[in-house]
Structures are given as C-alpha cells and as structure tokens.
Tab-separated table of C-alpha atoms in Angstrom:
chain	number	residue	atom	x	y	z
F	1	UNK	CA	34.978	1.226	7.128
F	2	UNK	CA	32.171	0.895	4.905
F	3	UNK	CA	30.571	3.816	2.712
F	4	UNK	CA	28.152	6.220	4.226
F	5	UNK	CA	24.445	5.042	3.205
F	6	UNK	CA	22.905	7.562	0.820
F	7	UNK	CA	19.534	8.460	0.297
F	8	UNK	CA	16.999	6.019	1.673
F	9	UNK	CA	13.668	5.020	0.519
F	10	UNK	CA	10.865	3.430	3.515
F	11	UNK	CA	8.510	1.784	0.768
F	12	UNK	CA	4.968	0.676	1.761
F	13	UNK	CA	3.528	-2.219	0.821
F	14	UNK	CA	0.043	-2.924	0.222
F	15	UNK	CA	-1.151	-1.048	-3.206
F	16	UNK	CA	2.594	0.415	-3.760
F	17	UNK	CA	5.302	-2.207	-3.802
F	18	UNK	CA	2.227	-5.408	-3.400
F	19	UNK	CA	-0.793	-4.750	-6.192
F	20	UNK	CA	-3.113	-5.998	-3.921
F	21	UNK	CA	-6.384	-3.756	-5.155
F	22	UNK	CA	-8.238	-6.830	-6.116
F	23	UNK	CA	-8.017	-8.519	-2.630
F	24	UNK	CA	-8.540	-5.475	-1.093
F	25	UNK	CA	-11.620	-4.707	-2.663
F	26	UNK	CA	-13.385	-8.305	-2.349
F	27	UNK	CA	-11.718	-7.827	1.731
F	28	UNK	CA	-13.615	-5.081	2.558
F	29	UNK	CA	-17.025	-6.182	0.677
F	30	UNK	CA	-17.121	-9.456	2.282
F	31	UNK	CA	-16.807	-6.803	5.975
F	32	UNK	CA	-18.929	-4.831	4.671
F	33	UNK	CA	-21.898	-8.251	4.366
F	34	UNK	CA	-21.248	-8.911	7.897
F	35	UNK	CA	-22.939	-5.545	8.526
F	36	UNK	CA	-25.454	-5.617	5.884
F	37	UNK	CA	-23.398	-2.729	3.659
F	38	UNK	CA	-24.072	-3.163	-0.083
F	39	UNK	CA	-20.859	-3.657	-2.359
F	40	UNK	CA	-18.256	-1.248	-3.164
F	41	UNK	CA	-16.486	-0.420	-6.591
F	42	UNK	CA	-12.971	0.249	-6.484
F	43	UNK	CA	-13.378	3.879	-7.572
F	44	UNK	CA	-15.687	3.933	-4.497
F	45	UNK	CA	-13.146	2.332	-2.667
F	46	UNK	CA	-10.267	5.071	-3.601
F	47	UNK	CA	-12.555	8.168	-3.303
F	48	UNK	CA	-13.692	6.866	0.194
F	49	UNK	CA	-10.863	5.186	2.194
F	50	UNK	CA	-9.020	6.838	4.920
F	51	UNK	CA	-7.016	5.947	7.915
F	52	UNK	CA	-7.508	5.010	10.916
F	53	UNK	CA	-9.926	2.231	9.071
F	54	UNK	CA	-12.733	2.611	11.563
F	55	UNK	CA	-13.082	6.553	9.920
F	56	UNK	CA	-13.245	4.975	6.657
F	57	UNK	CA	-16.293	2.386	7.789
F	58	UNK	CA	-18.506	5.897	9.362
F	59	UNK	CA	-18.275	7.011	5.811
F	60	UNK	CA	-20.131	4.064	4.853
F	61	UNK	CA	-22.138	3.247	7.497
F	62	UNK	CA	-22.659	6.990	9.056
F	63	UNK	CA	-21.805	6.168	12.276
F	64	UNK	CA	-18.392	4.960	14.257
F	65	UNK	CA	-18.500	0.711	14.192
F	66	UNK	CA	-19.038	-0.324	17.268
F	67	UNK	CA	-15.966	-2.352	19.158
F	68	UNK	CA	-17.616	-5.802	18.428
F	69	UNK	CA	-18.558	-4.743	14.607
F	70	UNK	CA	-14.961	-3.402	14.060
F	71	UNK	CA	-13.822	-6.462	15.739
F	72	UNK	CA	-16.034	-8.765	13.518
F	73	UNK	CA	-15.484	-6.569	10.260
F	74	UNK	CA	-11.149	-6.941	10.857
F	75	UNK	CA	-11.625	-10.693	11.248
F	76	UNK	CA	-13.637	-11.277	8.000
F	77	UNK	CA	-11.584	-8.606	6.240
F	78	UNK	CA	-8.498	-10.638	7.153
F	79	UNK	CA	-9.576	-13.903	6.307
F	80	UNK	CA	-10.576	-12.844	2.616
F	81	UNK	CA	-7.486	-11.009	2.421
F	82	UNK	CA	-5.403	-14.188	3.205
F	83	UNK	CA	-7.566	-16.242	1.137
F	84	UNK	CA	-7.001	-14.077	-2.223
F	85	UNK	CA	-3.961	-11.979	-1.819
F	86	UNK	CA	-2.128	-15.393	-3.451
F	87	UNK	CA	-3.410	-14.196	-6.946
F	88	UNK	CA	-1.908	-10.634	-6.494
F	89	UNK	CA	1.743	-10.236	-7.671
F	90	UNK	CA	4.122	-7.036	-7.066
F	91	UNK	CA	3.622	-3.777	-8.765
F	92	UNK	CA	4.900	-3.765	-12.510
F	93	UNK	CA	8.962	-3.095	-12.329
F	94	UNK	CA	9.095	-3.174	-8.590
F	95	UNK	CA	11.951	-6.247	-8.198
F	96	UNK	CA	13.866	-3.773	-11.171
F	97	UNK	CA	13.569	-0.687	-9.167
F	98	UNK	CA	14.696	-2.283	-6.078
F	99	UNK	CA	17.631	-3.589	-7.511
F	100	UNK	CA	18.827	-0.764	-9.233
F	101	UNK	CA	18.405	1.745	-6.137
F	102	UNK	CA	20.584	-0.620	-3.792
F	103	UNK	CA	23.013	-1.342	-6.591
F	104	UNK	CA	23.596	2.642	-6.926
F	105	UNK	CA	24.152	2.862	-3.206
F	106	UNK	CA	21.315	3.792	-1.783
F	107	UNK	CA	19.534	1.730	1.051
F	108	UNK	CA	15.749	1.320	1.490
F	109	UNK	CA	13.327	-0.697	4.181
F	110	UNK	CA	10.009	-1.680	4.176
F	111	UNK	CA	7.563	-0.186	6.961
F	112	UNK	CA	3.561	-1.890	6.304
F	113	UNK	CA	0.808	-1.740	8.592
F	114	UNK	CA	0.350	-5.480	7.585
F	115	UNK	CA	0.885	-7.518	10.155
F	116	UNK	CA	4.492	-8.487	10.856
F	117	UNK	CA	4.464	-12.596	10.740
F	118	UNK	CA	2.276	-12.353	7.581
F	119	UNK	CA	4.267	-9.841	6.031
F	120	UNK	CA	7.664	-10.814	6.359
F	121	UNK	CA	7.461	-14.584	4.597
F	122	UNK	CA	5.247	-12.793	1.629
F	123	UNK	CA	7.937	-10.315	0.949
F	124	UNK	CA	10.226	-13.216	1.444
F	125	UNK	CA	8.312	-15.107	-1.226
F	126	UNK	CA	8.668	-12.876	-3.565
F	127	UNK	CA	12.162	-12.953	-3.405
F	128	UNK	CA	13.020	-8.950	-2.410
F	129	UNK	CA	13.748	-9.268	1.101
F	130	UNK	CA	17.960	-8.577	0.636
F	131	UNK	CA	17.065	-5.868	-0.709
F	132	UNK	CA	15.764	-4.472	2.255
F	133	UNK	CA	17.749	-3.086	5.648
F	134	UNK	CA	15.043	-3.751	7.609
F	135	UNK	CA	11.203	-5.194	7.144
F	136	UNK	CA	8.816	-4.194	9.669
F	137	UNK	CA	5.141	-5.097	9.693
F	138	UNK	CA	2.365	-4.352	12.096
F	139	UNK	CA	2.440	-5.507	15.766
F	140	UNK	CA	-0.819	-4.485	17.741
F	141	UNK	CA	-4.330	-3.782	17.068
F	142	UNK	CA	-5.459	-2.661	13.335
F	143	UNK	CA	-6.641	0.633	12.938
F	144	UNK	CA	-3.952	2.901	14.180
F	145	UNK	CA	-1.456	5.389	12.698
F	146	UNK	CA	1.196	4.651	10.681
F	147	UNK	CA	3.266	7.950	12.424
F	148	UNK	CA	3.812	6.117	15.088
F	149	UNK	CA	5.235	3.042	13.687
F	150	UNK	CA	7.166	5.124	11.621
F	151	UNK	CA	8.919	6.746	14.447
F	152	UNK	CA	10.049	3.282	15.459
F	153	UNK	CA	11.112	1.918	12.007
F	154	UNK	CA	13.594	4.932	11.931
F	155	UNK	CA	14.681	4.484	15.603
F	156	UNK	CA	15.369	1.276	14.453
F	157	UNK	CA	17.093	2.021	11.416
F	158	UNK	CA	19.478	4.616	13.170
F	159	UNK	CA	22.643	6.193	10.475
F	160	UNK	CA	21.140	4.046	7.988
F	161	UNK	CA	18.318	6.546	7.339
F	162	UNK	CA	18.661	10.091	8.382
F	163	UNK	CA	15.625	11.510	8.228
F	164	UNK	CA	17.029	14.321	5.713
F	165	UNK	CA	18.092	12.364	3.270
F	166	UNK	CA	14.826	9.786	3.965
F	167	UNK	CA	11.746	9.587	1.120
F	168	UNK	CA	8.454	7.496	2.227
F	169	UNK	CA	6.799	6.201	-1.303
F	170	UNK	CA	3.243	4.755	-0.120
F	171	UNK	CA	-0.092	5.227	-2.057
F	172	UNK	CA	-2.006	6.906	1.067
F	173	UNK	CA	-2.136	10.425	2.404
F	174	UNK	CA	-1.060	8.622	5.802
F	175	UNK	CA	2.183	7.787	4.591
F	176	UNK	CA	2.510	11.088	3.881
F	177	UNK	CA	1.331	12.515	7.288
F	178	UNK	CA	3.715	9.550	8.785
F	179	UNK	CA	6.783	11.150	6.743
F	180	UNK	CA	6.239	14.923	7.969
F	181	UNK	CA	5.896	13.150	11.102
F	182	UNK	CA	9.584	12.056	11.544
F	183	UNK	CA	11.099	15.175	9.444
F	184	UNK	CA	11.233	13.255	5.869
F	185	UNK	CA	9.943	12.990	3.212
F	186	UNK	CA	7.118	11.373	0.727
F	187	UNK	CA	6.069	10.630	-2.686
F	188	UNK	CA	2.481	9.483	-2.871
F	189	UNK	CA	1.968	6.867	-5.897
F	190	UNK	CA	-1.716	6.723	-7.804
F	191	UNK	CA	-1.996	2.985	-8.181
F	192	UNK	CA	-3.150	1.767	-4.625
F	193	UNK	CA	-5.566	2.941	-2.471
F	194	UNK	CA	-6.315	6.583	-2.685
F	195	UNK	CA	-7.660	8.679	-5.760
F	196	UNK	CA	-5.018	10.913	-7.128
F	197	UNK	CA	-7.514	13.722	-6.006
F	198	UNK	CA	-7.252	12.707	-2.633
F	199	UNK	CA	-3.302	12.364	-2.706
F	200	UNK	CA	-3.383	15.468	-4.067
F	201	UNK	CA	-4.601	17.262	-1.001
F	202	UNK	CA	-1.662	15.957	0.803
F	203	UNK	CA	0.677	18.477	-0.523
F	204	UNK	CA	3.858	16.308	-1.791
F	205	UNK	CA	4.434	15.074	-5.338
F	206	UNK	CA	1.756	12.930	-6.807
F	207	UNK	CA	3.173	10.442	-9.545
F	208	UNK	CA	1.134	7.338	-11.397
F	209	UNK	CA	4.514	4.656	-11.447
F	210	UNK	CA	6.773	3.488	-9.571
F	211	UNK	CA	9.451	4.584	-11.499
F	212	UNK	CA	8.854	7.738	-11.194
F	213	UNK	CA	8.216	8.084	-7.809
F	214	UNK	CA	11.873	6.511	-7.214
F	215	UNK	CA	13.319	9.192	-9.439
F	216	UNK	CA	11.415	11.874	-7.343
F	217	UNK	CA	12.629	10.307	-4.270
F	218	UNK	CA	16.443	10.482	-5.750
F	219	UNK	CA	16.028	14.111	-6.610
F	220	UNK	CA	14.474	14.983	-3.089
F	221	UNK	CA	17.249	13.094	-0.905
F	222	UNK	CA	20.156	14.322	-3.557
C-alpha cells in the first residue's frame, strides 16, 4: 500500500507555469488586424481580458464578434501563437518548485485551456511532465469555461485530489471561479494575464511569484 497523496496543486499553464505574455500579446494583435482593431499594450491587455474570450473582444470592439469573426480571430490568434510561443520559456523557478512539492509528497496536475495535442508535447519539452499525475489540455471549441473542464480533470483524478485538500494556482479570475466551482481552492498569481487589481476582485490570495503562491497553497491544503 502506498502513502495517502497529500495536498494537491492543479497548476495552469499559460502566463503561470508557461511565461507566454509576449506571444500572447503579438496573438491577439495580429486578431485584432483581421478586424481592423488598433494594437494593444500589455497593460491594456491585463486590465481588459476576461473569459469566455469572445467577452474580452466586445470590450474592444463594443459589440459580441460575430461567429465567422470569432472564428477568423481564433484561427489567426492560433497561428501567431504557434509561430512565437518557441521563444517563451517557463516561469522563473517553476521546474524547482515542481520538484520540490512532489519530492515532499504532495501530488499536482496540470489542467490548461490550451489545446490538448499542443499542450501535452510542449510540457513534455520542457521536461516537467513526471512531475505531473495527470496533463489535460483543451478538447472542443475555444471560448468556454474552465469550471467545466475542471470538474472533469478532478473526476479524472479521483483519491489523488480531494477537493479539500486541492489548491488551483492560475493567473486568471476564472481559475478562481473554476476552483469554487468543484469545492477547492485557488491562489491567483500576478505575472500572467490579469492585473493584480482585477485578481483582486476575485476574493482569494493574490501573490506576485510562484513561490509564494506554492507556499500559500501548502498552508491552505495543510
């Protein structure tokens, strides 16, 4: 009989473990030419964004895209995205901190709204994947809500993450909202997407590294 998993950690990807902001931002400006929308900054960006993605284009454009817009928008944005997420590395310390929470017993898995057969060699790449129980990417249309995925990552995962003793680190409100959704927990992380403001708002801890949002997570699940 093995030991009873501890705490568990669902990490996000893009803009908390993957510092993507770069691609992200030159992404969603080439969209935004396809529709005539004048560049972004990425303090626009992270004052702005929100999820579902097609909320986060009316703020921009003042109106809902239309199907074929959103659908000509999320092929551009993806094509940029492949083209220049090569020159984006992991967060600062995130191959450390993944270590160091499995080796004290602990078990974590990666939940992304990437999409799954893109996701899975990249984290693969990078050389992190043991460290994970379970990888799961996005598997239907862009644009919906991570709660839902969520409820299937931990359906999934079964013992190995009770929803108690469970801590969601993303850098969106949405990861938050995804948390609450399943009865866990999150700690929302300053360097991706979302202003600290705006993470603010979602009423869980706010922290600006990694680090510390692992040692949050510890102290919630203890």
């Amino acid at each position: 009989m093995g030991k009873q998993v501890g705490a568990h950690i669902v990490w996000d990807w893009n803009g908390t473990l993957f510092h993507d902001n770069d691609a992200i931002i030159g992404a969603t400006n080439a969209a935004f030419a396809e529709l005539g929308l004048a560049p972004i900054t990425l303090e626009q960006y992270r004052e702005l964004y929100c999820v579902p993605v097609p909320k986060f284009y009316e703020r921009l454009l003042g109106r809902l895209p239309s199907d074929a817009e959103w659908e000509l928008m999320d092929v551009v944005f993806h094509r940029y995205y492949t083209e220049h997420r090569v020159r984006c590395g992991l967060t600062a310390g995130a191959t450390e901190l993944l270590a160091d929470w499995r080796s004290a017993g602990n078990s974590q898995s990666l939940l992304s709204m990437y999409v799954h057969e893109e996701l899975v060699p990249l984290v693969r790449g990078f050389g992190i994947e043991s460290h994970f129980v379970r990888v799961d990417g996005r598997t239907g249309r862009s644009g919906g809500s991570k709660a839902e995925h969520m409820v299937r990552h931990l359906e999934a995962l079964g013992a190995a993450a009770e929803p108690s003793r469970t801590v969601v680190i993303g850098d969106a409100a949405d990861d938050a909202v995804a948390a609450l959704h399943v009865g866990a927990r999150a700690v929302l992380y300053t360097g991706g997407s979302h202003s600290r403001a705006s993470l603010e708002g979602a009423g869980v801890p706010v922290v600006d590294t990694l680090a510390d949002a692992v040692a949050e997570a510890g102290r919630m699940a203890a």
